[in-house]
Coordinates of N, CA and C in Angstrom, one line a residue:
M1 N 0.8 -1.2 0.0 CA 0.0 0.0 0.0 C 0.9 1.2 0.0
L2 N 0.5 2.2 -0.8 CA 1.3 3.4 -0.9 C 1.1 4.4 0.2
F3 N -0.1 4.4 0.8 CA -0.4 5.4 1.8 C -0.7 4.7 3.1
D4 N -0.4 5.4 4.2 CA -0.6 4.8 5.5 C -2.1 4.9 5.9
D5 N -2.8 6.0 5.5 CA -4.2 6.3 5.9 C -5.1 5.6 4.8
P6 N -6.2 5.0 5.3 CA -7.1 4.5 4.3 C -7.8 5.7 3.6
P7 N -8.2 5.4 2.3 CA -8.9 6.5 1.6 C -10.2 6.9 2.2
A8 N -10.5 8.2 2.0 CA -11.8 8.7 2.5 C -12.9 8.0 1.9
P9 N -14.0 7.8 2.6 CA -15.2 7.1 2.0 C -15.7 7.9 0.9
V10 N -16.2 7.2 -0.1 CA -16.8 7.9 -1.3 C -18.3 7.6 -1.3
D11 N -19.1 8.6 -1.6 CA -20.5 8.4 -1.7 C -20.9 8.7 -3.1
P12 N -20.7 7.8 -4.0 CA -21.0 8.1 -5.4 C -22.6 8.1 -5.6
Q13 N -23.0 9.0 -6.5 CA -24.4 9.1 -6.8 C -24.5 9.0 -8.3
T14 N -25.4 8.3 -8.8 CA -25.7 8.2 -10.2 C -27.1 8.7 -10.5
V15 N -27.2 9.2 -11.7 CA -28.4 9.8 -12.2 C -28.7 9.1 -13.5
P16 N -29.9 8.5 -13.6 CA -30.3 7.9 -14.9 C -30.2 8.9 -16.0
L17 N -29.7 8.5 -17.2 CA -29.6 9.4 -18.4 C -30.9 10.1 -18.7
A18 N -32.0 9.4 -18.4 CA -33.3 10.1 -18.8 C -33.5 11.3 -17.9
E19 N -32.9 11.4 -16.8 CA -33.0 12.6 -15.9 C -31.8 13.5 -16.2
R20 N -32.1 14.5 -17.0 CA -31.1 15.5 -17.4 C -30.8 16.4 -16.2
M21 N -29.5 16.5 -15.9 CA -29.1 17.5 -14.8 C -29.2 18.9 -15.3
R22 N -29.5 19.8 -14.4 CA -29.5 21.2 -14.7 C -28.1 21.8 -14.2
V23 N -27.4 22.2 -15.2 CA -26.0 22.5 -15.0 C -25.7 24.0 -15.2
L24 N -25.2 24.7 -14.2 CA -24.8 26.1 -14.4 C -23.3 26.1 -14.7
L25 N -22.9 26.7 -15.8 CA -21.5 26.8 -16.2 C -20.9 28.1 -15.7
M26 N -19.7 28.1 -15.2 CA -19.1 29.4 -14.8 C -17.7 29.5 -15.5
V27 N -17.4 30.7 -16.0 CA -16.3 30.9 -16.9 C -15.7 32.3 -16.6
S28 N -14.5 32.5 -16.8 CA -13.9 33.9 -16.7 C -13.6 34.4 -18.1
K29 N -12.4 34.8 -18.4 CA -12.1 35.4 -19.7 C -11.9 34.4 -20.8
F30 N -11.2 33.4 -20.6 CA -10.8 32.5 -21.7 C -11.8 31.4 -21.8
D31 N -12.1 31.1 -23.1 CA -13.3 30.2 -23.3 C -13.0 28.8 -23.7
H32 N -11.8 28.3 -23.7 CA -11.6 27.0 -24.2 C -12.3 25.9 -23.5
C33 N -12.5 25.9 -22.2 CA -13.2 24.9 -21.5 C -14.7 25.0 -21.8
L34 N -15.2 26.2 -21.9 CA -16.6 26.5 -22.2 C -16.9 26.0 -23.6
V35 N -16.1 26.3 -24.6 CA -16.3 26.0 -26.0 C -16.4 24.4 -26.1
D36 N -15.5 23.7 -25.4 CA -15.5 22.3 -25.4 C -16.9 21.7 -24.9
L37 N -17.3 22.3 -23.7 CA -18.5 21.8 -23.1 C -19.7 22.1 -24.0
L38 N -19.8 23.3 -24.6 CA -20.9 23.7 -25.5 C -20.9 22.8 -26.7
Y39 N -19.8 22.5 -27.3 CA -19.7 21.6 -28.5 C -20.2 20.2 -28.1
R40 N -19.8 19.7 -27.0 CA -20.2 18.3 -26.7 C -21.7 18.3 -26.3
W41 N -22.2 19.4 -25.7 CA -23.6 19.5 -25.4 C -24.4 19.6 -26.6
K42 N -24.0 20.4 -27.6 CA -24.8 20.5 -28.9 C -24.8 19.2 -29.6
R43 N -23.7 18.4 -29.6 CA -23.6 17.1 -30.2 C -24.5 16.1 -29.6
G44 N -24.9 16.3 -28.3 CA -25.7 15.4 -27.6 C -24.8 14.4 -26.7
D45 N -23.5 14.7 -26.7 CA -22.6 13.9 -25.9 C -22.8 14.1 -24.4
L46 N -23.3 15.3 -24.0 CA -23.5 15.7 -22.6 C -25.0 15.9 -22.4
P47 N -25.7 14.9 -22.0 CA -27.2 15.0 -21.8 C -27.5 15.8 -20.5
M48 N -27.5 17.1 -20.7 CA -27.8 18.0 -19.6 C -28.5 19.3 -20.1
D49 N -29.1 20.0 -19.2 CA -29.7 21.2 -19.5 C -28.8 22.3 -19.0
I50 N -28.6 23.4 -19.7 CA -27.7 24.5 -19.3 C -28.6 25.7 -19.3
P51 N -29.3 26.0 -18.1 CA -30.2 27.1 -18.1 C -29.5 28.5 -18.0
L52 N -28.1 28.5 -17.7 CA -27.5 29.7 -17.4 C -25.9 29.5 -17.5
V53 N -25.2 30.5 -18.0 CA -23.8 30.6 -17.8 C -23.5 31.9 -17.0
V54 N -22.7 31.8 -16.0 CA -22.3 33.0 -15.2 C -20.8 33.2 -15.4
S55 N -20.5 34.5 -15.5 CA -19.1 34.9 -15.6 C -18.8 36.2 -14.8
N56 N -17.5 36.3 -14.4 CA -17.1 37.5 -13.8 C -16.5 38.5 -14.8
H57 N -16.6 38.2 -16.1 CA -16.2 39.0 -17.2 C -17.2 38.9 -18.3
E58 N -17.2 39.9 -19.2 CA -18.2 39.9 -20.3 C -17.7 39.2 -21.6
D59 N -16.4 38.7 -21.6 CA -15.8 38.2 -22.7 C -16.5 37.1 -23.5
C60 N -17.2 36.2 -22.8 CA -17.9 35.1 -23.4 C -19.3 35.3 -23.7
R61 N -19.9 36.5 -23.5 CA -21.3 36.7 -23.6 C -21.8 36.3 -25.0
A62 N -21.2 36.8 -26.1 CA -21.6 36.5 -27.4 C -21.6 35.0 -27.7
L63 N -20.6 34.3 -27.3 CA -20.5 32.8 -27.5 C -21.7 32.1 -26.9
V64 N -22.0 32.5 -25.6 CA -23.0 31.9 -24.8 C -24.4 32.2 -25.4
E65 N -24.6 33.5 -25.7 CA -25.9 33.9 -26.2 C -26.2 33.3 -27.6
D66 N -25.1 33.2 -28.4 CA -25.2 32.5 -29.8 C -25.7 31.1 -29.6
A67 N -25.3 30.4 -28.5 CA -25.8 29.1 -28.3 C -27.2 29.0 -27.7
G68 N -27.8 30.2 -27.5 CA -29.2 30.2 -27.0 C -29.3 30.0 -25.5
I69 N -28.2 30.3 -24.8 CA -28.2 30.2 -23.4 C -28.1 31.6 -22.7
P70 N -28.9 31.9 -21.7 CA -28.7 33.2 -21.0 C -27.3 33.3 -20.4
F71 N -26.8 34.5 -20.4 CA -25.5 34.8 -19.8 C -25.7 35.9 -18.7
M72 N -25.1 35.6 -17.6 CA -25.2 36.5 -16.5 C -23.8 37.0 -16.1
H73 N -23.6 38.3 -16.1 CA -22.3 38.9 -15.7 C -22.4 39.3 -14.3
I74 N -21.5 38.7 -13.4 CA -21.5 39.0 -12.0 C -20.0 39.4 -11.7
P75 N -19.7 40.7 -11.8 CA -18.3 41.1 -11.5 C -17.9 40.8 -10.1
V76 N -16.6 40.5 -9.9 CA -16.1 40.1 -8.6 C -14.9 40.9 -8.3
T77 N -14.9 41.6 -7.2 CA -13.7 42.3 -6.7 C -13.6 41.8 -5.2
P78 N -12.5 42.1 -4.6 CA -12.4 41.7 -3.2 C -13.5 42.3 -2.3
E79 N -13.9 43.5 -2.7 CA -15.0 44.2 -1.9 C -16.3 43.6 -2.2
T80 N -16.6 43.2 -3.4 CA -17.9 42.7 -3.8 C -18.1 41.2 -3.8
K81 N -17.0 40.5 -3.4 CA -17.1 39.0 -3.5 C -18.2 38.4 -2.7
P82 N -18.5 38.8 -1.4 CA -19.6 38.2 -0.7 C -20.9 38.4 -1.4
E83 N -21.2 39.6 -1.9 CA -22.4 39.9 -2.6 C -22.5 39.1 -3.9
A84 N -21.4 39.0 -4.6 CA -21.3 38.2 -5.9 C -21.6 36.7 -5.6
E85 N -21.1 36.2 -4.5 CA -21.3 34.8 -4.2 C -22.8 34.6 -3.7
A86 N -23.3 35.6 -3.0 CA -24.7 35.5 -2.6 C -25.6 35.5 -3.9
R87 N -25.3 36.3 -4.8 CA -26.1 36.4 -6.1 C -26.0 35.0 -6.8
L88 N -24.8 34.4 -6.8 CA -24.7 33.1 -7.5 C -25.6 32.1 -6.8
L89 N -25.6 32.1 -5.5 CA -26.4 31.1 -4.8 C -27.9 31.3 -5.0
D90 N -28.3 32.6 -5.2 CA -29.7 32.9 -5.5 C -30.0 32.3 -6.9
L91 N -29.1 32.5 -7.9 CA -29.3 31.9 -9.2 C -29.4 30.4 -9.2
V92 N -28.5 29.8 -8.4 CA -28.5 28.3 -8.2 C -29.9 27.9 -7.8
A93 N -30.5 28.5 -6.8 CA -31.8 28.2 -6.3 C -32.9 28.5 -7.3
E94 N -32.8 29.7 -7.8 CA -33.8 30.2 -8.8 C -34.0 29.3 -10.0
H95 N -32.8 28.8 -10.5 CA -32.8 27.9 -11.7 C -32.8 26.5 -11.4
G96 N -32.9 26.1 -10.1 CA -33.0 24.6 -9.8 C -31.8 23.9 -10.3
I97 N -30.6 24.5 -10.0 CA -29.3 23.9 -10.5 C -28.9 22.7 -9.7
D98 N -28.6 21.6 -10.4 CA -28.1 20.4 -9.8 C -26.6 20.4 -9.6
L99 N -25.9 21.0 -10.6 CA -24.4 20.9 -10.6 C -23.9 22.3 -11.2
V100 N -22.8 22.8 -10.5 CA -22.1 23.9 -10.9 C -20.7 23.5 -11.5
V101 N -20.5 23.8 -12.7 CA -19.2 23.4 -13.4 C -18.3 24.7 -13.6
L102 N -17.2 24.7 -12.9 CA -16.2 25.8 -13.1 C -15.4 25.5 -14.3
A103 N -15.7 26.1 -15.4 CA -15.0 25.9 -16.7 C -14.0 27.0 -17.0
R104 N -12.9 26.9 -16.3 CA -11.9 27.9 -16.2 C -12.4 29.2 -15.6
Y105 N -13.1 29.0 -14.5 CA -13.6 30.2 -13.7 C -12.4 30.5 -12.8
M106 N -11.8 31.6 -13.0 CA -10.5 31.9 -12.3 C -10.7 32.7 -11.1
Q107 N -11.6 32.4 -10.2 CA -11.7 33.0 -8.9 C -11.7 31.9 -7.8
V108 N -11.1 32.2 -6.7 CA -11.1 31.3 -5.6 C -12.4 31.4 -4.9
L109 N -13.1 30.3 -4.8 CA -14.4 30.4 -4.1 C -14.2 30.4 -2.6
S110 N -15.0 31.1 -1.9 CA -14.9 31.2 -0.4 C -15.3 29.9 0.2
N111 N -14.8 29.7 1.4 CA -15.1 28.4 2.2 C -16.6 28.3 2.3
G112 N -17.3 29.4 2.6 CA -18.8 29.4 2.7 C -19.5 29.0 1.5
L113 N -19.0 29.5 0.3 CA -19.7 29.0 -0.9 C -19.4 27.6 -1.2
C114 N -18.2 27.1 -1.0 CA -17.8 25.7 -1.1 C -18.7 24.8 -0.3
E115 N -18.9 25.2 1.0 CA -19.8 24.5 1.9 C -21.2 24.4 1.3
R116 N -21.7 25.5 0.8 CA -23.1 25.5 0.3 C -23.2 24.7 -1.0
L117 N -22.2 24.6 -1.7 CA -22.2 23.9 -3.0 C -21.6 22.5 -2.9
E118 N -21.3 22.0 -1.6 CA -20.7 20.7 -1.4 C -21.4 19.6 -2.1
G119 N -20.6 18.9 -2.9 CA -21.2 17.7 -3.7 C -21.9 18.1 -4.9
R120 N -22.0 19.5 -5.2 CA -22.7 19.9 -6.4 C -21.8 20.9 -7.3
A121 N -20.5 20.8 -7.1 CA -19.6 21.7 -7.9 C -18.4 20.9 -8.3
I122 N -17.9 21.2 -9.5 CA -16.7 20.6 -10.0 C -15.9 21.6 -10.8
N123 N -14.6 21.5 -10.6 CA -13.7 22.4 -11.3 C -13.1 21.5 -12.5
I124 N -13.3 21.9 -13.7 CA -12.8 21.1 -14.8 C -11.5 21.7 -15.4
H125 N -11.0 22.8 -14.9 CA -9.8 23.4 -15.3 C -8.7 23.0 -14.4
H126 N -7.5 22.8 -14.9 CA -6.4 22.2 -14.1 C -5.6 23.2 -13.4
S127 N -6.1 24.4 -13.2 CA -5.3 25.4 -12.5 C -5.1 25.0 -11.0
F128 N -4.1 25.6 -10.4 CA -3.7 25.3 -9.1 C -4.0 26.5 -8.2
L129 N -5.2 27.1 -8.3 CA -5.6 28.2 -7.4 C -5.6 27.7 -6.0
P130 N -5.2 28.5 -5.0 CA -4.8 29.9 -5.2 C -3.3 30.1 -5.5
G131 N -2.5 29.0 -5.5 CA -1.1 29.1 -5.7 C -0.7 29.7 -7.0
F132 N -1.4 29.3 -8.1 CA -1.1 29.9 -9.4 C -2.4 30.5 -9.9
K133 N -2.5 31.8 -10.0 CA -3.7 32.5 -10.4 C -3.7 32.9 -11.8
G134 N -2.6 32.6 -12.6 CA -2.6 33.0 -14.0 C -2.3 34.4 -14.2
A135 N -2.4 34.8 -15.4 CA -2.0 36.2 -15.8 C -3.1 37.2 -15.4
R136 N -4.3 36.9 -15.6 CA -5.4 37.8 -15.4 C -6.6 37.1 -14.8
P137 N -6.6 36.7 -13.5 CA -7.7 36.0 -12.9 C -8.9 36.9 -12.8

């Protein structure tokens, strides 16, 4: 065995394909993760509903709206972060979101937001936040 401690228990959950998850996508300035998700979604490879895309920048608005998905810009600064995260949680509740996908969303989520989204959020970008924040997070 490579590790001294036993692995943490896993509580996997499966959803029948007939039950489409409602997924909120979050993105910052660069669109490569978002483009890949939208492409696979349009092809039918990702059987999910995308009621909303949220971003802290306006850069991806046209891409999202051209796909027929509403786009919500929620700017984030150190001073507005609590209000921005509260707005995000309101949107999650309002749209009945099952899963939040961080598709190169380059903000560090607060502990409180992570706790509220526990088991319902995934980061699909390989960044090492907060250690490496990139050029323009």
